[in-house]
Amino acid sequence: MNIDSMLRLQISAQTSLERHSKMPSQSTESVMNRFVEFINTGNEDLAREVISPDAVFHAPSHPEPLRGPDGYMEVIGMMRSAFPDVQWTLEETVTEGNTVAARFTMRGTHDGEFFGIPASGNKISVQAMNFYYLADGRIVGERGQPDLLGVMQQIGAVPAP
């Protein structure tokens, strides 16, 4: 077997593996678009459509993982109680297999208590980097890393450098 034959065989095997392990990119894009619609509206029906009942979410705001649509609604409720007008903009994604790396911008007005800090009325705009794990057209996991230091600086809880 020569080098060309070996390369063709390797590419063929890799292509077959990718075909069986990836969601179609349109499906991934659709899931992420519906997810953004959910987090920006807090619509529980959308939550149940895009989030698996067995999903596991790791959020820095909670010491233990949150589970399923109700767990995610808890995070959304916490954010909306502090920032009632909060909106997330999906700025970019990178997808590999069933994993999506996503960069968001979160904007809102600090009109409620946030981690014990009373409302300041300050506008915030911070970035978040999250990893989403997808299966069967739904989110089955997330690891989120919002810029909490930026939030705390912008609401006046921590001095800016």
Short mmCIF file of N, CA, C and O in Angstrom, two decimals, residues 3 6 36 100 116 122 132:
data_model
loop_
_atom_site.label_atom_id
_atom_site.label_comp_id
_atom_site.label_asym_id
_atom_site.label_seq_id
_atom_site.Cartn_x
_atom_site.Cartn_y
_atom_site.Cartn_z
N ILE A 3 1.56 5.60 -0.03
CA ILE A 3 1.13 6.70 0.84
C ILE A 3 -0.21 7.29 0.40
O ILE A 3 -1.04 7.63 1.23
N MET A 6 -3.00 5.02 1.60
CA MET A 6 -3.16 5.13 3.05
C MET A 6 -3.88 6.43 3.41
O MET A 6 -4.76 6.45 4.28
N VAL A 36 -30.96 31.11 22.31
CA VAL A 36 -30.84 32.56 22.52
C VAL A 36 -32.22 33.19 22.66
O VAL A 36 -32.44 34.05 23.52
N VAL A 100 -20.36 23.13 21.17
CA VAL A 100 -20.39 24.49 20.64
C VAL A 100 -19.73 25.41 21.66
O VAL A 100 -20.14 25.46 22.82
N GLY A 116 -26.18 40.20 46.64
CA GLY A 116 -26.19 41.05 47.82
C GLY A 116 -25.93 42.53 47.56
O GLY A 116 -25.96 43.33 48.48
N ASN A 122 -27.10 51.16 37.22
CA ASN A 122 -26.03 51.18 36.21
C ASN A 122 -26.33 50.22 35.06
O ASN A 122 -26.86 49.13 35.27
N TYR A 132 -21.35 24.47 25.12
CA TYR A 132 -22.61 23.74 25.10
C TYR A 132 -22.37 22.36 24.51
O TYR A 132 -21.60 22.22 23.56
#
